[in-house]
Every structure is written in structure tokens, then in C-alpha cells.
Amino acid sequence: MLYTSRPSDVTAPAAQPAAAPSAHERVYRALRTRIMHGEIGPGEALTLRGLGREFGVSMTPAREAVRRLAAEGALTLSPSGRVATPTLGADRLEELAAVRALLEPELAARAMPRAHPALIDRLRTINQSIAEAIARRDAPAYIRTNLEFHRTLYLRAQAPAMLALAETVWLQLGPTMRALYGRLGRTEAPRGHRLIIAGLEAGDEPSLKLAVRADVTQGLRLLAQ
């Protein structure tokens, strides 16, 4: 006679806790965020010893994180081993502005069919946070919330490869955006954000794309002059 197990006889495997990030992954993520949000200015030097001390790791994980960020264009490595955030010249700024002008209007257009009222309300809330960061003259908070505004919209595009490319450009621009913030002398949230929200509400794709293109390139082209 054959016996079959009843469901209650079978013990489900215990859920495994998520693995903690490796030491180099932890340094990489933290440093990547810091660079993208403009917490480190252009041309600032970093040391492996200093990173290791700050994050409580040996020099090997720090070196791996730095090499990974250098491959993404977020850091520069000199032949002598000096590590620094990049200082971007006019040609490089023009190139990155052109990449943003190509990628981000397309991401916004793809997001528009999924721009429900809750998303638009969320964008307005983020825009208020941007205004508060400007009032505090908090450059990293301004850059962080500005990128959050764009990322929140672009996630609705459901185009992860395009968004990943856009984020790589943001990463390369992070230190420069800090310098740009001081030069622009903003006193209120970017007008382009209001135009982006208006385009979404109206379902007007050409206006939306134009607003995004102007918003993401205007300041960078000012620096490139």
C-alpha cells in the first residue's frame, strides 16, 4: 500500500534572511549616493585609508568600491593612484547635457500614460521639499530631492535600462551639480518642474518633453559656456 504525505506532514523550508551586503558593496553604495547627491564637490581627493577608516573596512573593499565607481565615471584614478571626483570641462558638460536631453524626455513620455493623480500629487510634494531645501540653502538636499522628482516620474516609464543610463549620467554630474547650485543662486523650486506637472495633467506629450528637456539641460549649458 502506498502512502502519500498530507500537506501538514510537509515542513516548509524556513525563510532565509537576506544576506548582508559585502564590505565593498556597502562602501560602494554609500559613496555612490554621496557623489550623486553632490555631497562631495568637483576635484575633491579621497584616500583609500580614509575611506577604510570611515566605513570600518580594510583597504581592499575600499579599493574595489573606488575601482567600480571609477568605471562608472564617478571618480578619477591617476597613474600615481590619486582618487578624486571629476572636474568636468565644457565639452564633457555639453556631452552629458545632450545625453540627458535625449534620454529623459523619452522616459517622461513613456511615463505619461501611467501618470495617475497620486503620482502627480507625489511630484508636487517632492517639489515642495525642493523649495524647502532651497530655503535652507542645503545643496545636497536640493540635488537629492531634485533627482527624486525625476526618478519618481521615470519609474512609471517601466524602462529600467533607460533609467539606469540616466542614473549613470546623474552620478557623473553629482559633484558638478553642487557647483552649479551655488552659481544658479536659486530662490524657488525650478519652474521646469511646474511645467512638467502641467504637461502630465494635460496629457500633452510635446509640452511635457519640451519641459523636461529644458529643465535637465538649462543649468548644465550655463556651466559649459
PDB file of C-alpha atoms in Angstrom:
ATOM      1  CA  MET A   1       0.000   0.000   0.000  1.00  0.00           C
ATOM      2  CA  LEU A   2       1.332   3.440  -0.957  1.00  0.00           C
ATOM      3  CA  TYR A   3       1.144   6.342   1.437  1.00  0.00           C
ATOM      4  CA  THR A   4       1.162   9.968   0.380  1.00  0.00           C
ATOM      5  CA  SER A   5       2.123  12.801   2.634  1.00  0.00           C
ATOM      6  CA  ARG A   6      -0.627  15.132   3.737  1.00  0.00           C
ATOM      7  CA  PRO A   7       0.167  18.852   3.430  1.00  0.00           C
ATOM      8  CA  SER A   8       0.510  19.057   7.199  1.00  0.00           C
ATOM      9  CA  ASP A   9       3.219  16.380   7.121  1.00  0.00           C
ATOM     10  CA  VAL A  10       5.489  18.548   4.987  1.00  0.00           C
ATOM     11  CA  THR A  11       7.580  21.132   6.738  1.00  0.00           C
ATOM     12  CA  ALA A  12       8.175  24.168   4.584  1.00  0.00           C
ATOM     13  CA  PRO A  13      11.778  25.280   4.452  1.00  0.00           C
ATOM     14  CA  ALA A  14      12.498  28.163   6.762  1.00  0.00           C
ATOM     15  CA  ALA A  15      12.826  31.527   5.077  1.00  0.00           C
ATOM     16  CA  GLN A  16      16.433  32.535   4.796  1.00  0.00           C
ATOM     17  CA  PRO A  17      17.349  36.019   5.967  1.00  0.00           C
ATOM     18  CA  ALA A  18      18.603  38.355   3.271  1.00  0.00           C
ATOM     19  CA  ALA A  19      22.359  38.278   3.015  1.00  0.00           C
ATOM     20  CA  ALA A  20      24.078  41.355   4.373  1.00  0.00           C
ATOM     21  CA  PRO A  21      25.886  43.373   1.700  1.00  0.00           C
ATOM     22  CA  SER A  22      29.591  42.704   1.405  1.00  0.00           C
ATOM     23  CA  ALA A  23      32.014  45.263   2.784  1.00  0.00           C
ATOM     24  CA  HIS A  24      32.897  46.571  -0.658  1.00  0.00           C
ATOM     25  CA  GLU A  25      29.211  46.739  -1.659  1.00  0.00           C
ATOM     26  CA  ARG A  26      28.425  48.764   1.460  1.00  0.00           C
ATOM     27  CA  VAL A  27      31.213  51.243   0.729  1.00  0.00           C
ATOM     28  CA  TYR A  28      30.224  51.398  -2.942  1.00  0.00           C
ATOM     29  CA  ARG A  29      26.559  52.136  -2.259  1.00  0.00           C
ATOM     30  CA  ALA A  30      27.245  54.783   0.361  1.00  0.00           C
ATOM     31  CA  LEU A  31      29.923  56.534  -1.665  1.00  0.00           C
ATOM     32  CA  ARG A  32      27.854  56.346  -4.857  1.00  0.00           C
ATOM     33  CA  THR A  33      24.925  58.024  -3.131  1.00  0.00           C
ATOM     34  CA  ARG A  34      27.181  60.691  -1.664  1.00  0.00           C
ATOM     35  CA  ILE A  35      28.693  61.510  -5.055  1.00  0.00           C
ATOM     36  CA  MET A  36      25.353  61.516  -6.903  1.00  0.00           C
ATOM     37  CA  HIS A  37      23.802  63.879  -4.358  1.00  0.00           C
ATOM     38  CA  GLY A  38      26.641  66.367  -4.564  1.00  0.00           C
ATOM     39  CA  GLU A  39      27.889  65.815  -1.035  1.00  0.00           C
ATOM     40  CA  ILE A  40      31.408  65.845  -2.490  1.00  0.00           C
ATOM     41  CA  GLY A  41      32.457  68.752  -4.682  1.00  0.00           C
ATOM     42  CA  PRO A  42      34.317  68.510  -8.006  1.00  0.00           C
ATOM     43  CA  GLY A  43      38.021  67.737  -7.813  1.00  0.00           C
ATOM     44  CA  GLU A  44      37.951  66.630  -4.168  1.00  0.00           C
ATOM     45  CA  ALA A  45      40.544  63.985  -3.303  1.00  0.00           C
ATOM     46  CA  LEU A  46      39.720  60.774  -1.441  1.00  0.00           C
ATOM     47  CA  THR A  47      42.073  58.241   0.093  1.00  0.00           C
ATOM     48  CA  LEU A  48      41.640  54.511   0.480  1.00  0.00           C
ATOM     49  CA  ARG A  49      42.922  54.759   4.026  1.00  0.00           C
ATOM     50  CA  GLY A  50      40.382  57.463   4.832  1.00  0.00           C
ATOM     51  CA  LEU A  51      37.516  55.504   3.286  1.00  0.00           C
ATOM     52  CA  GLY A  52      38.555  52.378   5.142  1.00  0.00           C
ATOM     53  CA  ARG A  53      38.655  54.257   8.416  1.00  0.00           C
ATOM     54  CA  GLU A  54      35.285  55.936   7.808  1.00  0.00           C
ATOM     55  CA  PHE A  55      33.464  52.726   6.893  1.00  0.00           C
ATOM     56  CA  GLY A  56      35.359  50.420   9.218  1.00  0.00           C
ATOM     57  CA  VAL A  57      36.767  48.222   6.448  1.00  0.00           C
ATOM     58  CA  SER A  58      40.201  47.249   5.200  1.00  0.00           C
ATOM     59  CA  MET A  59      41.748  48.929   2.190  1.00  0.00           C
ATOM     60  CA  THR A  60      40.770  46.067  -0.140  1.00  0.00           C
ATOM     61  CA  PRO A  61      36.968  46.673  -0.039  1.00  0.00           C
ATOM     62  CA  ALA A  62      37.607  50.417  -0.281  1.00  0.00           C
ATOM     63  CA  ARG A  63      39.798  49.853  -3.349  1.00  0.00           C
ATOM     64  CA  GLU A  64      37.170  47.635  -5.001  1.00  0.00           C
ATOM     65  CA  ALA A  65      34.461  50.246  -4.422  1.00  0.00           C
ATOM     66  CA  VAL A  66      36.658  53.004  -5.840  1.00  0.00           C
ATOM     67  CA  ARG A  67      37.513  50.975  -8.940  1.00  0.00           C
ATOM     68  CA  ARG A  68      33.831  50.277  -9.535  1.00  0.00           C
ATOM     69  CA  LEU A  69      32.921  53.954  -9.239  1.00  0.00           C
ATOM     70  CA  ALA A  70      35.817  54.922 -11.487  1.00  0.00           C
ATOM     71  CA  ALA A  71      34.448  52.545 -14.137  1.00  0.00           C
ATOM     72  CA  GLU A  72      31.133  54.417 -13.915  1.00  0.00           C
ATOM     73  CA  GLY A  73      32.836  57.778 -14.374  1.00  0.00           C
ATOM     74  CA  ALA A  74      32.067  58.916 -10.822  1.00  0.00           C
ATOM     75  CA  LEU A  75      35.721  59.034  -9.743  1.00  0.00           C
ATOM     76  CA  THR A  76      39.058  59.505 -11.471  1.00  0.00           C
ATOM     77  CA  LEU A  77      42.181  57.468 -10.799  1.00  0.00           C
ATOM     78  CA  SER A  78      45.534  58.997 -11.696  1.00  0.00           C
ATOM     79  CA  PRO A  79      48.602  56.884 -12.617  1.00  0.00           C
ATOM     80  CA  SER A  80      50.011  57.807  -9.213  1.00  0.00           C
ATOM     81  CA  GLY A  81      46.947  56.309  -7.509  1.00  0.00           C
ATOM     82  CA  ARG A  82      45.270  59.599  -6.587  1.00  0.00           C
ATOM     83  CA  VAL A  83      41.490  59.260  -6.285  1.00  0.00           C
ATOM     84  CA  ALA A  84      39.247  62.272  -6.844  1.00  0.00           C
ATOM     85  CA  THR A  85      35.833  63.328  -8.039  1.00  0.00           C
ATOM     86  CA  PRO A  86      35.956  64.564 -11.641  1.00  0.00           C
ATOM     87  CA  THR A  87      36.195  68.173 -12.701  1.00  0.00           C
ATOM     88  CA  LEU A  88      34.229  68.349 -15.929  1.00  0.00           C
ATOM     89  CA  GLY A  89      35.253  70.605 -18.786  1.00  0.00           C
ATOM     90  CA  ALA A  90      32.888  72.398 -21.169  1.00  0.00           C
ATOM     91  CA  ASP A  91      32.955  69.640 -23.799  1.00  0.00           C
ATOM     92  CA  ARG A  92      32.127  66.934 -21.260  1.00  0.00           C
ATOM     93  CA  LEU A  93      29.323  69.009 -19.760  1.00  0.00           C
ATOM     94  CA  GLU A  94      27.870  69.614 -23.215  1.00  0.00           C
ATOM     95  CA  GLU A  95      28.002  65.892 -23.940  1.00  0.00           C
ATOM     96  CA  LEU A  96      26.265  64.918 -20.693  1.00  0.00           C
ATOM     97  CA  ALA A  97      23.641  67.624 -21.207  1.00  0.00           C
ATOM     98  CA  ALA A  98      22.964  66.182 -24.655  1.00  0.00           C
ATOM     99  CA  VAL A  99      22.580  62.681 -23.193  1.00  0.00           C
ATOM    100  CA  ARG A 100      20.067  63.962 -20.640  1.00  0.00           C
ATOM    101  CA  ALA A 101      18.215  65.816 -23.401  1.00  0.00           C
ATOM    102  CA  LEU A 102      17.861  62.567 -25.346  1.00  0.00           C
ATOM    103  CA  LEU A 103      17.066  60.151 -22.532  1.00  0.00           C
ATOM    104  CA  GLU A 104      14.904  61.990 -20.056  1.00  0.00           C
ATOM    105  CA  PRO A 105      12.196  63.442 -22.318  1.00  0.00           C
ATOM    106  CA  GLU A 106      11.701  59.919 -23.690  1.00  0.00           C
ATOM    107  CA  LEU A 107      11.438  58.482 -20.188  1.00  0.00           C
ATOM    108  CA  ALA A 108       8.861  61.141 -19.284  1.00  0.00           C
ATOM    109  CA  ALA A 109       6.828  60.440 -22.437  1.00  0.00           C
ATOM    110  CA  ARG A 110       6.784  56.723 -21.642  1.00  0.00           C
ATOM    111  CA  ALA A 111       5.687  57.512 -18.093  1.00  0.00           C
ATOM    112  CA  MET A 112       2.837  59.818 -19.120  1.00  0.00           C
ATOM    113  CA  PRO A 113       0.207  57.098 -19.815  1.00  0.00           C
ATOM    114  CA  ARG A 114       0.707  55.869 -16.222  1.00  0.00           C
ATOM    115  CA  ALA A 115       0.743  59.330 -14.621  1.00  0.00           C
ATOM    116  CA  HIS A 116      -2.244  58.842 -12.311  1.00  0.00           C
ATOM    117  CA  PRO A 117      -3.361  61.615  -9.898  1.00  0.00           C
ATOM    118  CA  ALA A 118      -1.488  60.048  -6.969  1.00  0.00           C
ATOM    119  CA  LEU A 119       1.785  60.313  -8.911  1.00  0.00           C
ATOM    120  CA  ILE A 120       1.136  63.959  -9.744  1.00  0.00           C
ATOM    121  CA  ASP A 121       0.362  64.671  -6.087  1.00  0.00           C
ATOM    122  CA  ARG A 122       3.602  62.946  -5.127  1.00  0.00           C
ATOM    123  CA  LEU A 123       5.555  65.120  -7.582  1.00  0.00           C
ATOM    124  CA  ARG A 124       4.008  68.242  -6.065  1.00  0.00           C
ATOM    125  CA  THR A 125       5.019  67.073  -2.588  1.00  0.00           C
ATOM    126  CA  ILE A 126       8.599  66.473  -3.715  1.00  0.00           C
ATOM    127  CA  ASN A 127       8.646  69.893  -5.353  1.00  0.00           C
ATOM    128  CA  GLN A 128       7.708  71.413  -2.013  1.00  0.00           C
ATOM    129  CA  SER A 129      10.631  69.577  -0.427  1.00  0.00           C
ATOM    130  CA  ILE A 130      12.890  71.076  -3.097  1.00  0.00           C
ATOM    131  CA  ALA A 131      11.646  74.559  -2.189  1.00  0.00           C
ATOM    132  CA  GLU A 132      12.372  73.863   1.489  1.00  0.00           C
ATOM    133  CA  ALA A 133      15.912  72.690   0.681  1.00  0.00           C
ATOM    134  CA  ILE A 134      16.487  75.879  -1.315  1.00  0.00           C
ATOM    135  CA  ALA A 135      15.207  77.997   1.589  1.00  0.00           C
ATOM    136  CA  ARG A 136      17.742  76.249   3.860  1.00  0.00           C
ATOM    137  CA  ARG A 137      20.475  76.680   1.217  1.00  0.00           C
ATOM    138  CA  ASP A 138      21.127  72.954   1.525  1.00  0.00           C
ATOM    139  CA  ALA A 139      22.763  71.992  -1.771  1.00  0.00           C
ATOM    140  CA  PRO A 140      22.898  68.192  -1.239  1.00  0.00           C
ATOM    141  CA  ALA A 141      19.244  68.133  -0.125  1.00  0.00           C
ATOM    142  CA  TYR A 142      18.298  70.179  -3.192  1.00  0.00           C
ATOM    143  CA  ILE A 143      20.159  67.811  -5.518  1.00  0.00           C
ATOM    144  CA  ARG A 144      18.744  64.729  -3.766  1.00  0.00           C
ATOM    145  CA  THR A 145      15.120  65.896  -3.928  1.00  0.00           C
ATOM    146  CA  ASN A 146      15.538  67.183  -7.479  1.00  0.00           C
ATOM    147  CA  LEU A 147      16.708  63.742  -8.585  1.00  0.00           C
ATOM    148  CA  GLU A 148      13.902  62.148  -6.568  1.00  0.00           C
ATOM    149  CA  PHE A 149      11.403  64.231  -8.568  1.00  0.00           C
ATOM    150  CA  HIS A 150      12.779  62.932 -11.855  1.00  0.00           C
ATOM    151  CA  ARG A 151      13.251  59.343 -10.677  1.00  0.00           C
ATOM    152  CA  THR A 152       9.697  59.178  -9.305  1.00  0.00           C
ATOM    153  CA  LEU A 153       8.336  60.168 -12.702  1.00  0.00           C
ATOM    154  CA  TYR A 154      10.684  57.991 -14.764  1.00  0.00           C
ATOM    155  CA  LEU A 155       9.956  54.858 -12.746  1.00  0.00           C
ATOM    156  CA  ARG A 156       6.470  54.964 -14.274  1.00  0.00           C
ATOM    157  CA  ALA A 157       8.055  54.561 -17.704  1.00  0.00           C
ATOM    158  CA  GLN A 158       8.879  50.941 -16.858  1.00  0.00           C
ATOM    159  CA  ALA A 159      12.092  51.263 -18.860  1.00  0.00           C
ATOM    160  CA  PRO A 160      14.801  50.067 -16.439  1.00  0.00           C
ATOM    161  CA  ALA A 161      17.658  50.071 -18.946  1.00  0.00           C
ATOM    162  CA  MET A 162      16.990  53.689 -19.906  1.00  0.00           C
ATOM    163  CA  LEU A 163      16.642  54.745 -16.281  1.00  0.00           C
ATOM    164  CA  ALA A 164      19.919  53.028 -15.393  1.00  0.00           C
ATOM    165  CA  LEU A 165      21.654  55.028 -18.134  1.00  0.00           C
ATOM    166  CA  ALA A 166      20.119  58.245 -16.829  1.00  0.00           C
ATOM    167  CA  GLU A 167      21.291  57.457 -13.294  1.00  0.00           C
ATOM    168  CA  THR A 168      24.832  56.869 -14.542  1.00  0.00           C
ATOM    169  CA  VAL A 169      24.787  60.371 -16.030  1.00  0.00           C
ATOM    170  CA  TRP A 170      23.429  61.793 -12.744  1.00  0.00           C
ATOM    171  CA  LEU A 171      26.252  60.046 -10.916  1.00  0.00           C
ATOM    172  CA  GLN A 172      28.906  61.588 -13.149  1.00  0.00           C
ATOM    173  CA  LEU A 173      27.325  65.010 -12.720  1.00  0.00           C
ATOM    174  CA  GLY A 174      26.809  64.918  -8.941  1.00  0.00           C
ATOM    175  CA  PRO A 175      29.861  66.953  -7.872  1.00  0.00           C
ATOM    176  CA  THR A 176      29.333  69.427 -10.726  1.00  0.00           C
ATOM    177  CA  MET A 177      25.687  69.861  -9.738  1.00  0.00           C
ATOM    178  CA  ARG A 178      26.863  71.047  -6.354  1.00  0.00           C
ATOM    179  CA  ALA A 179      28.961  73.739  -8.035  1.00  0.00           C
ATOM    180  CA  LEU A 180      26.043  74.593 -10.334  1.00  0.00           C
ATOM    181  CA  TYR A 181      23.688  75.058  -7.396  1.00  0.00           C
ATOM    182  CA  GLY A 182      25.891  77.807  -5.997  1.00  0.00           C
ATOM    183  CA  ARG A 183      26.133  79.514  -9.367  1.00  0.00           C
ATOM    184  CA  LEU A 184      22.400  79.486 -10.098  1.00  0.00           C
ATOM    185  CA  GLY A 185      21.515  81.098  -6.779  1.00  0.00           C
ATOM    186  CA  ARG A 186      18.026  79.599  -6.769  1.00  0.00           C
ATOM    187  CA  THR A 187      15.356  81.119  -4.553  1.00  0.00           C
ATOM    188  CA  GLU A 188      12.467  78.808  -5.514  1.00  0.00           C
ATOM    189  CA  ALA A 189      11.841  75.357  -6.950  1.00  0.00           C
ATOM    190  CA  PRO A 190      12.672  75.050 -10.666  1.00  0.00           C
ATOM    191  CA  ARG A 191       9.966  76.457 -12.944  1.00  0.00           C
ATOM    192  CA  GLY A 192      10.529  73.470 -15.215  1.00  0.00           C
ATOM    193  CA  HIS A 193       9.029  71.147 -12.611  1.00  0.00           C
ATOM    194  CA  ARG A 194       5.745  73.064 -12.645  1.00  0.00           C
ATOM    195  CA  LEU A 195       5.695  72.835 -16.435  1.00  0.00           C
ATOM    196  CA  ILE A 196       6.384  69.088 -16.247  1.00  0.00           C
ATOM    197  CA  ILE A 197       3.450  68.611 -13.870  1.00  0.00           C
ATOM    198  CA  ALA A 198       1.224  70.748 -16.095  1.00  0.00           C
ATOM    199  CA  GLY A 199       2.158  68.664 -19.135  1.00  0.00           C
ATOM    200  CA  LEU A 200       1.336  65.465 -17.271  1.00  0.00           C
ATOM    201  CA  GLU A 201      -2.033  66.796 -16.118  1.00  0.00           C
ATOM    202  CA  ALA A 202      -2.941  67.927 -19.634  1.00  0.00           C
ATOM    203  CA  GLY A 203      -1.723  64.717 -21.257  1.00  0.00           C
ATOM    204  CA  ASP A 204       0.311  66.931 -23.591  1.00  0.00           C
ATOM    205  CA  GLU A 205       3.333  64.852 -24.623  1.00  0.00           C
ATOM    206  CA  PRO A 206       5.111  67.509 -26.743  1.00  0.00           C
ATOM    207  CA  SER A 207       4.852  70.072 -23.922  1.00  0.00           C
ATOM    208  CA  LEU A 208       5.994  67.500 -21.373  1.00  0.00           C
ATOM    209  CA  LYS A 209       9.049  66.531 -23.396  1.00  0.00           C
ATOM    210  CA  LEU A 210       9.942  70.166 -24.010  1.00  0.00           C
ATOM    211  CA  ALA A 211       9.640  70.973 -20.293  1.00  0.00           C
ATOM    212  CA  VAL A 212      11.836  68.023 -19.285  1.00  0.00           C
ATOM    213  CA  ARG A 213      14.467  68.831 -21.899  1.00  0.00           C
ATOM    214  CA  ALA A 214      14.694  72.455 -20.770  1.00  0.00           C
ATOM    215  CA  ASP A 215      14.742  71.528 -17.086  1.00  0.00           C
ATOM    216  CA  VAL A 216      17.566  68.992 -17.306  1.00  0.00           C
ATOM    217  CA  THR A 217      19.861  70.937 -19.647  1.00  0.00           C
ATOM    218  CA  GLN A 218      19.464  74.635 -18.887  1.00  0.00           C
ATOM    219  CA  GLY A 219      21.837  74.811 -15.931  1.00  0.00           C
ATOM    220  CA  LEU A 220      24.403  72.456 -17.439  1.00  0.00           C
ATOM    221  CA  ARG A 221      24.625  74.522 -20.605  1.00  0.00           C
ATOM    222  CA  LEU A 222      25.185  77.587 -18.446  1.00  0.00           C
ATOM    223  CA  LEU A 223      28.234  75.897 -16.895  1.00  0.00           C
ATOM    224  CA  ALA A 224      29.514  74.778 -20.295  1.00  0.00           C
ATOM    225  CA  GLN A 225      29.645  78.356 -21.629  1.00  0.00           C
TER     226      GLN A 225
END
